[in-house]
XYZ file of C-alpha atoms in Angstrom:
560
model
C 115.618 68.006 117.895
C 117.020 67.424 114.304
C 119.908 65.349 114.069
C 123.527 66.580 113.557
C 124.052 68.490 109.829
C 127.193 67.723 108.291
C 128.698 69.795 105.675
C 129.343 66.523 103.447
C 126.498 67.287 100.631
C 127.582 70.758 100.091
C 131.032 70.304 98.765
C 129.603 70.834 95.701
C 129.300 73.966 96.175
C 131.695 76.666 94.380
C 133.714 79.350 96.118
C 131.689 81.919 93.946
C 128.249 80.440 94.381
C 128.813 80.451 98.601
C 130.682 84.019 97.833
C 127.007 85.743 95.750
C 125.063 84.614 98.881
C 127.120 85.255 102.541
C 125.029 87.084 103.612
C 121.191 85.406 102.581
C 119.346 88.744 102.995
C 117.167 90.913 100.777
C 118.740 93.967 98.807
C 117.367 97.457 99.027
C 116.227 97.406 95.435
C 114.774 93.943 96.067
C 112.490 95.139 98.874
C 111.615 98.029 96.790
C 109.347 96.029 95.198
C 107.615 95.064 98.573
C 105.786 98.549 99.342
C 103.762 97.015 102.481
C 106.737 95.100 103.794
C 109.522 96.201 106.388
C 111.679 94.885 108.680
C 112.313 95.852 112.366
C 115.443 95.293 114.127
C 114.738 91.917 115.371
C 115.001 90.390 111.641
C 110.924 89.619 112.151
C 109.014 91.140 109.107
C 105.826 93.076 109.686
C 103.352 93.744 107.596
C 101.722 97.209 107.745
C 99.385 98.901 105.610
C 101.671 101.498 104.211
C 105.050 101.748 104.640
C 107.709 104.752 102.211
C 110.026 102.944 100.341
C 112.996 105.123 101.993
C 111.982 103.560 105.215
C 112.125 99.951 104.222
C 115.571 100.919 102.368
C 117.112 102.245 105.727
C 115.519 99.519 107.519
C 117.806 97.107 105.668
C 120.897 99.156 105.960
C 120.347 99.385 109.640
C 120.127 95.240 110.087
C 122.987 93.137 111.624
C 124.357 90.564 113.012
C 123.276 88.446 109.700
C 124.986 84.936 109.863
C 127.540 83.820 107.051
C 127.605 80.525 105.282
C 130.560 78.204 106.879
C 130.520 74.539 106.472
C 128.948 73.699 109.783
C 125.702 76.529 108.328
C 125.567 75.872 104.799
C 122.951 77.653 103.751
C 123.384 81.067 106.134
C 120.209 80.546 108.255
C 120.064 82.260 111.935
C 119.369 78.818 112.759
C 121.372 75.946 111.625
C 119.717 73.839 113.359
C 116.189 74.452 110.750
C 118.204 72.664 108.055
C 116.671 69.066 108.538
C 117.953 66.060 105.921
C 115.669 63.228 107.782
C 112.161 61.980 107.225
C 110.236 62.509 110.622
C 108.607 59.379 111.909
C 107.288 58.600 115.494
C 108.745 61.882 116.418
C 112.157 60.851 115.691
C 114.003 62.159 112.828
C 115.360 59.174 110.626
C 116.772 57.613 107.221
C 115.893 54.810 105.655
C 117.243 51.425 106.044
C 118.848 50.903 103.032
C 120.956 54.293 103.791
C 119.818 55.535 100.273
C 119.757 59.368 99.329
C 118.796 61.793 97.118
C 120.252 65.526 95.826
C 118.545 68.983 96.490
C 120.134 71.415 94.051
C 119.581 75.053 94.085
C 117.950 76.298 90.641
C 120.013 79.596 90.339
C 123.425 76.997 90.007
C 122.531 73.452 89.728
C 125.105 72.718 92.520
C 123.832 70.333 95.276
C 122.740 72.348 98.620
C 121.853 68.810 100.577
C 120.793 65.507 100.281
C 117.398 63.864 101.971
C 116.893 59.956 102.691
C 115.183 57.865 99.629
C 111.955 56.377 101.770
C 110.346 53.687 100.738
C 106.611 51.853 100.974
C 108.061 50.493 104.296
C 108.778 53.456 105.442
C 105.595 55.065 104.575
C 103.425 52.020 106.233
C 105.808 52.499 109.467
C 104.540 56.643 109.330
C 100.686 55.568 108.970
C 101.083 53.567 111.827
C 102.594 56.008 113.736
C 99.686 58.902 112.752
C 97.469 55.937 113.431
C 98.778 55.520 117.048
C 98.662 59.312 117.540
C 95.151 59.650 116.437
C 94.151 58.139 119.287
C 95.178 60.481 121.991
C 95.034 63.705 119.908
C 91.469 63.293 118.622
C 90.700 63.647 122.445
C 92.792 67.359 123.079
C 90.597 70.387 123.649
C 90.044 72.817 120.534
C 91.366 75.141 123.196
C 94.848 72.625 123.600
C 94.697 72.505 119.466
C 94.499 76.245 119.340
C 97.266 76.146 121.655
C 99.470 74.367 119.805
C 99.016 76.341 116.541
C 99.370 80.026 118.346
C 102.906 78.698 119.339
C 103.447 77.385 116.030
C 102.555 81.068 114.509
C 104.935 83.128 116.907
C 107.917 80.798 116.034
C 107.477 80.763 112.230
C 107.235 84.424 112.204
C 110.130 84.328 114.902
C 112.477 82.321 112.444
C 110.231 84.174 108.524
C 113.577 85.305 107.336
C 115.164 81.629 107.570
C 111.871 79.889 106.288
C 112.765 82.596 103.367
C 116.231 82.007 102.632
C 115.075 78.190 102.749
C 112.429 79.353 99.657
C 114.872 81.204 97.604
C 117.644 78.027 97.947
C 115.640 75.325 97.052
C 112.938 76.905 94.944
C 114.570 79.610 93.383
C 112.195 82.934 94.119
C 113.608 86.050 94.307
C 113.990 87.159 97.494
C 110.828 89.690 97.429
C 108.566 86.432 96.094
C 109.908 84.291 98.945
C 109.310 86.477 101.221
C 105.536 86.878 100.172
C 105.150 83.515 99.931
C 106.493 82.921 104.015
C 104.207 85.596 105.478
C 101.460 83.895 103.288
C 102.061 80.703 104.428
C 102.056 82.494 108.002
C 98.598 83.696 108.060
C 97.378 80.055 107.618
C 98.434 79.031 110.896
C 97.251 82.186 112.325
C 93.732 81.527 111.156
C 93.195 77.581 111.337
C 94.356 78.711 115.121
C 91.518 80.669 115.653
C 89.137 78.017 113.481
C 90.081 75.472 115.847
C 87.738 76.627 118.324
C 85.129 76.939 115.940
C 84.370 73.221 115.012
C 80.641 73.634 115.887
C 77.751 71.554 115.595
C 74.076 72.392 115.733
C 70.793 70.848 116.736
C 68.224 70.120 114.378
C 64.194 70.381 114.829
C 63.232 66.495 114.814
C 59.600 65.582 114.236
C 59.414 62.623 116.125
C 57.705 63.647 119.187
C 60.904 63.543 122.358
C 63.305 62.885 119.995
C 66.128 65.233 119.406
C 68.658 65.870 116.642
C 72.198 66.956 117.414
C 75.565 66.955 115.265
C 78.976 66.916 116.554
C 81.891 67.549 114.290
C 84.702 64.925 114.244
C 88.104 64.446 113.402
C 88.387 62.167 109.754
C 91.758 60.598 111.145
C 94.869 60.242 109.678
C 95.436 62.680 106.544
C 98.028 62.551 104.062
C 99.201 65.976 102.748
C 100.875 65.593 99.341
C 102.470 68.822 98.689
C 103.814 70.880 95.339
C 107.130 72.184 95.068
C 106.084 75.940 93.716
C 105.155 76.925 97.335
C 106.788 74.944 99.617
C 105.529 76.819 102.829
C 102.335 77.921 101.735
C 100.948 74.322 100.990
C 102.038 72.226 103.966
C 100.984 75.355 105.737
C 97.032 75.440 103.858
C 96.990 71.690 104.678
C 98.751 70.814 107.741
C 97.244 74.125 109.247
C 93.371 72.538 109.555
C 94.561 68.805 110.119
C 96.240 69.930 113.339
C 93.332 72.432 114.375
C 90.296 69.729 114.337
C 92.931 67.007 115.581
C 94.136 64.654 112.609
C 97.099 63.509 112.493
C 99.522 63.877 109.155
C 101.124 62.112 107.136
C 103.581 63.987 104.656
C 105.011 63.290 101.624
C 107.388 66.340 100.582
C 108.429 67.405 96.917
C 112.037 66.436 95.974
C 112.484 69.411 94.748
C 112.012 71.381 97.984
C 111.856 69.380 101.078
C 113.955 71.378 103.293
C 111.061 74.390 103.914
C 108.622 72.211 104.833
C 111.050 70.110 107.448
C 111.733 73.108 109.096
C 108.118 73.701 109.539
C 107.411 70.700 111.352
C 110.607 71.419 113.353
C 108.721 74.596 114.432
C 105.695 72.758 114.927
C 107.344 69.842 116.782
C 109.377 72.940 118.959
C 105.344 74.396 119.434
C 104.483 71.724 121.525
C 102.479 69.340 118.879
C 102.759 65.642 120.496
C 105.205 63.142 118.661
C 103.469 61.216 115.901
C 100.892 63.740 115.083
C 102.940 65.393 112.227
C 104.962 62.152 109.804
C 106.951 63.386 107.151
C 107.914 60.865 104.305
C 111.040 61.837 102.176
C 111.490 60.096 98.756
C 112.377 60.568 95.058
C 113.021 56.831 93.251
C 109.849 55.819 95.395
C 107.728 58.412 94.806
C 105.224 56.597 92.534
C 104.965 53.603 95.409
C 104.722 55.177 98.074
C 101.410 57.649 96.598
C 99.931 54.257 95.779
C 100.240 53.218 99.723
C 98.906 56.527 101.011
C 96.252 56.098 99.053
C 95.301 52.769 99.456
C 96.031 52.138 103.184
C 92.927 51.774 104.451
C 93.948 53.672 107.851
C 94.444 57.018 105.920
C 91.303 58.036 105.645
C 91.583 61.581 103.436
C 93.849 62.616 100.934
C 94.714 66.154 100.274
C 96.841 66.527 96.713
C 98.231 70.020 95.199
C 99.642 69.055 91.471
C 99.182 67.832 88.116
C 95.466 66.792 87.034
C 96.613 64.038 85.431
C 98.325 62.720 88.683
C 95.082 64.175 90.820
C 93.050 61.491 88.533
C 95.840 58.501 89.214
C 95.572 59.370 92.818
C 91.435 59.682 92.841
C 91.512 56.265 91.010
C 93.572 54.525 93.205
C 92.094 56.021 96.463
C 88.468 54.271 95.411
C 89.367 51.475 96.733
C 88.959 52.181 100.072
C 86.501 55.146 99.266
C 88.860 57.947 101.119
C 87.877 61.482 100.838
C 89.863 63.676 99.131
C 90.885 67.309 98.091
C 92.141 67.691 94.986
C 93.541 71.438 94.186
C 94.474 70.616 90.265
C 96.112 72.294 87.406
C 94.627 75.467 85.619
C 94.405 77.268 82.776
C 93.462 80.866 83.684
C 91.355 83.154 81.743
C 92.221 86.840 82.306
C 89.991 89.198 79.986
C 90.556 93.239 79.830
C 87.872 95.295 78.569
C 87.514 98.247 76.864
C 86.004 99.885 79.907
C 88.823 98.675 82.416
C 91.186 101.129 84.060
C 94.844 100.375 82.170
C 97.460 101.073 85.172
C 95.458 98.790 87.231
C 94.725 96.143 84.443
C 98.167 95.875 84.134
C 99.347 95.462 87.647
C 96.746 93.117 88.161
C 98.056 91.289 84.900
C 101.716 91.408 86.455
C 100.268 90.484 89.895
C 99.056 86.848 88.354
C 101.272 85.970 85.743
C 104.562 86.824 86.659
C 104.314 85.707 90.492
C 106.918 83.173 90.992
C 108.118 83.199 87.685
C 104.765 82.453 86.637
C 105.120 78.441 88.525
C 101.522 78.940 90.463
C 98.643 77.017 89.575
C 96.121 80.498 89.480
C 98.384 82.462 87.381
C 96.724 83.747 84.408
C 97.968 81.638 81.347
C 95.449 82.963 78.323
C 94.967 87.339 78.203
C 91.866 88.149 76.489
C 92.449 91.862 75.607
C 89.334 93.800 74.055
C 90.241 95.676 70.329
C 89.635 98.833 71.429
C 92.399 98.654 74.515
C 94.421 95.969 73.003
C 97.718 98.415 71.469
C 97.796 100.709 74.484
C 97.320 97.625 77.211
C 100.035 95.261 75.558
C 102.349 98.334 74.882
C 102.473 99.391 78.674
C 102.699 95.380 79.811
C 105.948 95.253 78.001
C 106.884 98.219 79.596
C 106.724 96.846 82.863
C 107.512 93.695 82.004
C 110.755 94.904 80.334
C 112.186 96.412 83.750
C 112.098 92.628 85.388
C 115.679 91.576 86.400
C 116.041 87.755 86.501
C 118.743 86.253 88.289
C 119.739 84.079 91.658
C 116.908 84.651 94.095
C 119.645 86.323 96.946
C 121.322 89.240 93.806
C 120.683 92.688 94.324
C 118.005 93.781 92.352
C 116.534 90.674 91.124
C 112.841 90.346 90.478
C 112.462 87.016 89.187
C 114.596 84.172 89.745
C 115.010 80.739 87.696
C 112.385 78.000 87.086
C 112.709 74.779 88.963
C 114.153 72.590 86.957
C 115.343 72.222 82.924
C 112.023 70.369 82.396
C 110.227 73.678 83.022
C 112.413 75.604 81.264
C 112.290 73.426 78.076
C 107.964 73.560 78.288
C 108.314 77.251 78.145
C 110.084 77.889 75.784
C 108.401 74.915 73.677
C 105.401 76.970 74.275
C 106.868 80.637 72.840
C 108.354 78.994 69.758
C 105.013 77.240 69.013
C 103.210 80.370 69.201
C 105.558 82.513 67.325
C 105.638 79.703 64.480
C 101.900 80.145 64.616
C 102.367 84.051 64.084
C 102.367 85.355 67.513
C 105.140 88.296 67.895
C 107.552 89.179 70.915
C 106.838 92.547 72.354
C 109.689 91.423 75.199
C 111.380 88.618 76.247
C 111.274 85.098 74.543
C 114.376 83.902 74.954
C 115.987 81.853 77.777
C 118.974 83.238 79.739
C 121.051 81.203 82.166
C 120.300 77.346 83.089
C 116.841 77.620 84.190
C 116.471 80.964 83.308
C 113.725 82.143 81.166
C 113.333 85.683 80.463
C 109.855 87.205 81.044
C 108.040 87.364 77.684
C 104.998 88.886 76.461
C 103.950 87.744 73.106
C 101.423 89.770 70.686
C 98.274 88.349 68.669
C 98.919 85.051 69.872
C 96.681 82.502 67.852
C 93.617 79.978 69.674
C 95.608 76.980 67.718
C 98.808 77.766 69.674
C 99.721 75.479 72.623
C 99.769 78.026 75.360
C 95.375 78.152 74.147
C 95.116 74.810 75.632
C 97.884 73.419 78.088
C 99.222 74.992 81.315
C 102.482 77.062 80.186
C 103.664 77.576 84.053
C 106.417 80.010 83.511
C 106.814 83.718 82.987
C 104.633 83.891 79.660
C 101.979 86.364 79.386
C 100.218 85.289 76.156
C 97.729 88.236 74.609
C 94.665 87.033 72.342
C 92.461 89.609 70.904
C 88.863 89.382 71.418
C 85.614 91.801 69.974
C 82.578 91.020 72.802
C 81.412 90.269 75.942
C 79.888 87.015 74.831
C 82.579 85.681 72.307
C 85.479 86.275 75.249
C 83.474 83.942 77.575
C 82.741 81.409 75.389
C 86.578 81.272 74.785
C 87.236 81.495 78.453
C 85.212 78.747 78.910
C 86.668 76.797 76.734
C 88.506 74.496 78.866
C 88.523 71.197 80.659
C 89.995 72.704 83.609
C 88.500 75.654 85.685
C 90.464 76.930 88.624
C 90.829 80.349 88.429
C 89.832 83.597 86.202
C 89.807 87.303 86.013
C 89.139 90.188 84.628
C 89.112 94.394 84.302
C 86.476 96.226 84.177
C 84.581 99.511 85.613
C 81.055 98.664 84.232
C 79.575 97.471 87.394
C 76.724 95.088 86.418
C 79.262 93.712 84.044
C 81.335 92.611 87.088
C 78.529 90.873 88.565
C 77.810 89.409 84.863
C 80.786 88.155 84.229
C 81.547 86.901 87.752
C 78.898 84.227 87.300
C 79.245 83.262 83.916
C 82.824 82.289 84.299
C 83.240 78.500 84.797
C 85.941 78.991 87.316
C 86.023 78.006 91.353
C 87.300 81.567 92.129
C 87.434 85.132 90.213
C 89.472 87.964 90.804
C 87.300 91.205 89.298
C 89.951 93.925 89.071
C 92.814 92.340 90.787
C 95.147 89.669 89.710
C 95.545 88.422 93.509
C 92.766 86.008 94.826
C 94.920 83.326 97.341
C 94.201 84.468 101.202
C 94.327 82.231 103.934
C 90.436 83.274 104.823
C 88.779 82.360 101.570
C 88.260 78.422 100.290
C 90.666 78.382 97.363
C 89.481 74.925 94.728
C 88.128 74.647 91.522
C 85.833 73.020 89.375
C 85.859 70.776 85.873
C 89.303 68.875 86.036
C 90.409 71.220 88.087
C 89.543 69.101 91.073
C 87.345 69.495 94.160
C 87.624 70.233 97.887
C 88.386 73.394 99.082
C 91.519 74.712 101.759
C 91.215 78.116 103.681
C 88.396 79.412 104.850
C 85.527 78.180 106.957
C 85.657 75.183 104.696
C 89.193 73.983 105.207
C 88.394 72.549 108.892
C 85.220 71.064 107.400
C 87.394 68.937 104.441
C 89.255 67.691 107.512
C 85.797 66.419 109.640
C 82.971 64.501 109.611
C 79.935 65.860 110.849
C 77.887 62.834 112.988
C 74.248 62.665 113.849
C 73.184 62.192 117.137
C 69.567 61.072 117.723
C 68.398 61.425 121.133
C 65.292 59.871 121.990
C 63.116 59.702 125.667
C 62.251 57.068 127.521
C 58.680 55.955 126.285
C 55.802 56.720 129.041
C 53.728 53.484 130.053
């Protein structure tokens, strides 16, 4: 169980910022937005495949019993006791020696919400050697015993979805509606690396060696460590930690600053499911951050490395895991093309537009960052983006009404708008938006005839930006497309059918959305290619990026 919260990091907190979120729920015009989402009684979201909007309004109206933020439950969750502030080690949640600390502030104030332990490389080597303990004993459980384990794991996270939620919106910043998405999305990974658990098969192979015969078994690779981003702090640990515990690795994590508290309360619910102590590690750290990446990638008992971030940081990490030759996933930045054609159907061009961009404030590596609109759609497609974009409400994530809430940090904030005032300087013009509003604020901004010389052409904007180019053909909007060191993720509109197909292939992209702006599912294998990085998580192929597949060669005894 987590050690005893104390109220001492959250004095910080003003009478009016505790005041705008007592309650920690979602408004009706906030789950208005949310068409396929309701709530029953129990506070446990559903997710059906059609559900009126006046039923998900008096849904809301009818909940209760929805707990209040008082010093001993800061943060308003139905269980206090999911607010962790300790690194996990050995099954025991702990500090660090030198009784160091760092602040978690909420975006939507600045003020501090809690404070987790500064680990060091000591602490870090203490964690390996606690996975590498584990390993042992866990390698041996049944898929059936894995399977187990994660089926438990499921039932409580959707038990406690609404506090996994509210822990989204403090330390992230989503709107309520986009944290919510995010938690049943990070849901359906455990549901299906449940189910893959039992499917860890091997084969036998035709051997041509007369009474020989060739078999494979899949194995465990051993003790993993899951480096996870701060834009979706359930739905990573969730795509990683979900196959580690299915073919039986055992984990090492090192959590964002930014947001450590969702993913703590994970491995509370997974600790709670049953999984043995040592099997899950979490690591905790801001000063330390750059040392203690270095030892989880060169200890030589970690034998994988799964990264979500930067692809400069993806290459320091690759470089320094050589050493000891570890694999590695490596789910980098990107740079999305998303191209509209003449021949594409506008209302859903643009909802599949708004569907990538503008998703978590536009913070997601997949989000489409340069719009290729074809001349003869371009006035009537960027006139009725604006439109829609122009109804956004940005605010604190908990506010009634709000669509979009801050970015992370002022760091963001100050790329983004570095980004708009290049491009306008460069002759690009603001249909809506392109300005910043309060602290981290930026307000979402599409931007006209935006030039290939502008920044936003070549470098990863991540924020609510949706930059329109003009383009005349097929060929010339795929060269540009193309034309990129990184290749994660691209899309496009259209109703020509072998263009579909056409285009499909000749994007240089590890996944395409073709008339939709929504790709990430827990059953496909989401990576890219270029400087994008390699691997892939979900699918079949997430439990295989966790295993080695062995040979066995069986031969028979040789006849005098």
């Amino acid at each position: 169980m987590p050690s005893k919260i104390t109220s001492a990091p959250f004095t910080r907190l003003s009478r009016s910022h505790i005041s705008r979120q007592t309650l920690g729920r979602p408004t009706p015009s906030a789950i208005a937005l949310t068409s396929q989402r309701t709530f029953s009684h129990s506070s446990r979201p559903t997710i059906t495949p059609s559900v009126r909007l006046s039923q998900n309004i008096a849904s809301i109206r009818n909940m209760s019993n929805w707990p209040k933020v008082t010093a001993e439950n800061p943060l308003g969750l139905d269980d206090p006791s999911l607010l962790i502030q300790k690194g996990l080690i050995d099954g025991k949640w702990v500090g660090t020696e030198s009784g160091e600390t760092f602040e978690v502030n909420d975006p939507a104030s600045g003020k501090v919400i809690g404070t987790c332990p500064d680990q060091t490389v000591s602490d870090t080597k203490n964690a390996i050697d606690a996975a590498h303990k584990a390993f042992s004993t866990y390698k041996t459980t049944s898929p059936a015993q894995r399977q187990a384990y994660l089926a438990e794991l499921h039932r409580l996270y959707m038990a406690n979805i609404n506090d996994i939620t509210r822990l989204i919106v403090w330390e992230n910043g989503k709107s309520w509606n986009d944290a919510l998405a995010e938690a049943n999305y990070a849901g359906s990974f455990f549901s299906w690396f449940a189910a893959e658990a039992l499917r860890t098969n091997g084969e036998t192979i035709p051997c041509s060696v007369p009474g020989t015969r060739n078999i494979t078994i899949k194995q465990p690779i051993g003790v993993v460590a899951l480096l996870v981003p701060w834009n979706f702090p359930a739905a990573m640990i969730a795509r990683k930690l979900g196959p580690a515990l299915a073919v039986g690795c055992t984990s090492v994590v090192k959590v964002p600053s930014e947001t450590p508290f969702t993913t703590l309360a994970i491995v509370e619910l997974a600790r709670r499911a049953g999984v043995p102590d040592g099997v899950i590690n979490v690591i905790t750290t801001d000063k330390h951050l750059q040392d203690v990446g270095k030892e989880l990638c060169t200890n030589p008992l970690v034998h994988k490395v799964s990264f979500t971030g930067s692809t400069r940081v993806g290459k320091l990490l690759a470089e320094q895991c050589s050493g000891t030759l570890k694999k590695m996933s490596l789910e980098l930045g990107g740079n999305a093309p998303l191209i509209v054609f003449d021949d594409a159907d506008l209302p859903t061009a643009v909802a599949g537009t708004i569907a990538s961009k503008f998703r978590g404030s536009g913070q997601t590596c997949v989000c489409a960052n340069r719009i290729y609109v074809q001349d003869g759609i371009y006035d009537k497609f960027a006139q009725a983006l604006a439109e829609k974009v122009g109804e956004f409400k940005v605010g604190p994530g908990f506010d009634e009404g709000v669509t979009h809430g801050p970015l992370i940090h002022k760091r963001q904030a100050d790329k983004v708008d570095e980004h708009v005032q290049d491009a306008v300087s460069k002759g690009a013009k603001i249909l809506v938006g392109g300005k910043r509003g309060k602290g981290t604020e930026y307000i979402p901004t599409v931007l006209a005839d935006v030039p290939d010389s502008c920044l936003i052409a070549t470098e990863e904007t991540f924020g609510p930006v949706a930059a329109l180019f003009r383009f005349k053909t097929e060929e010339e909007v795929i060269a540009r497309a193309n034309n990129s060191e990184v290749g994660l993720a691209g899309y496009f509109f259209s109703e020509d059918v072998d263009r579909v197909f056409r285009v499909s292939e000749a994007l240089e992209t590890g996944m395409v959305g073709a008339n939709t702006g929504m790709i990430s599912q827990a059953v496909i294998p989401f990576g890219g290619i270029k400087e994008s990085g390699y691997g892939k998580e979900g699918g079949h192929q997430g439990t295989e990026e966790y295993m080695i597949t062995k040979l066995v060669a069986i031969g028979s005894r040789i006849k005098q």
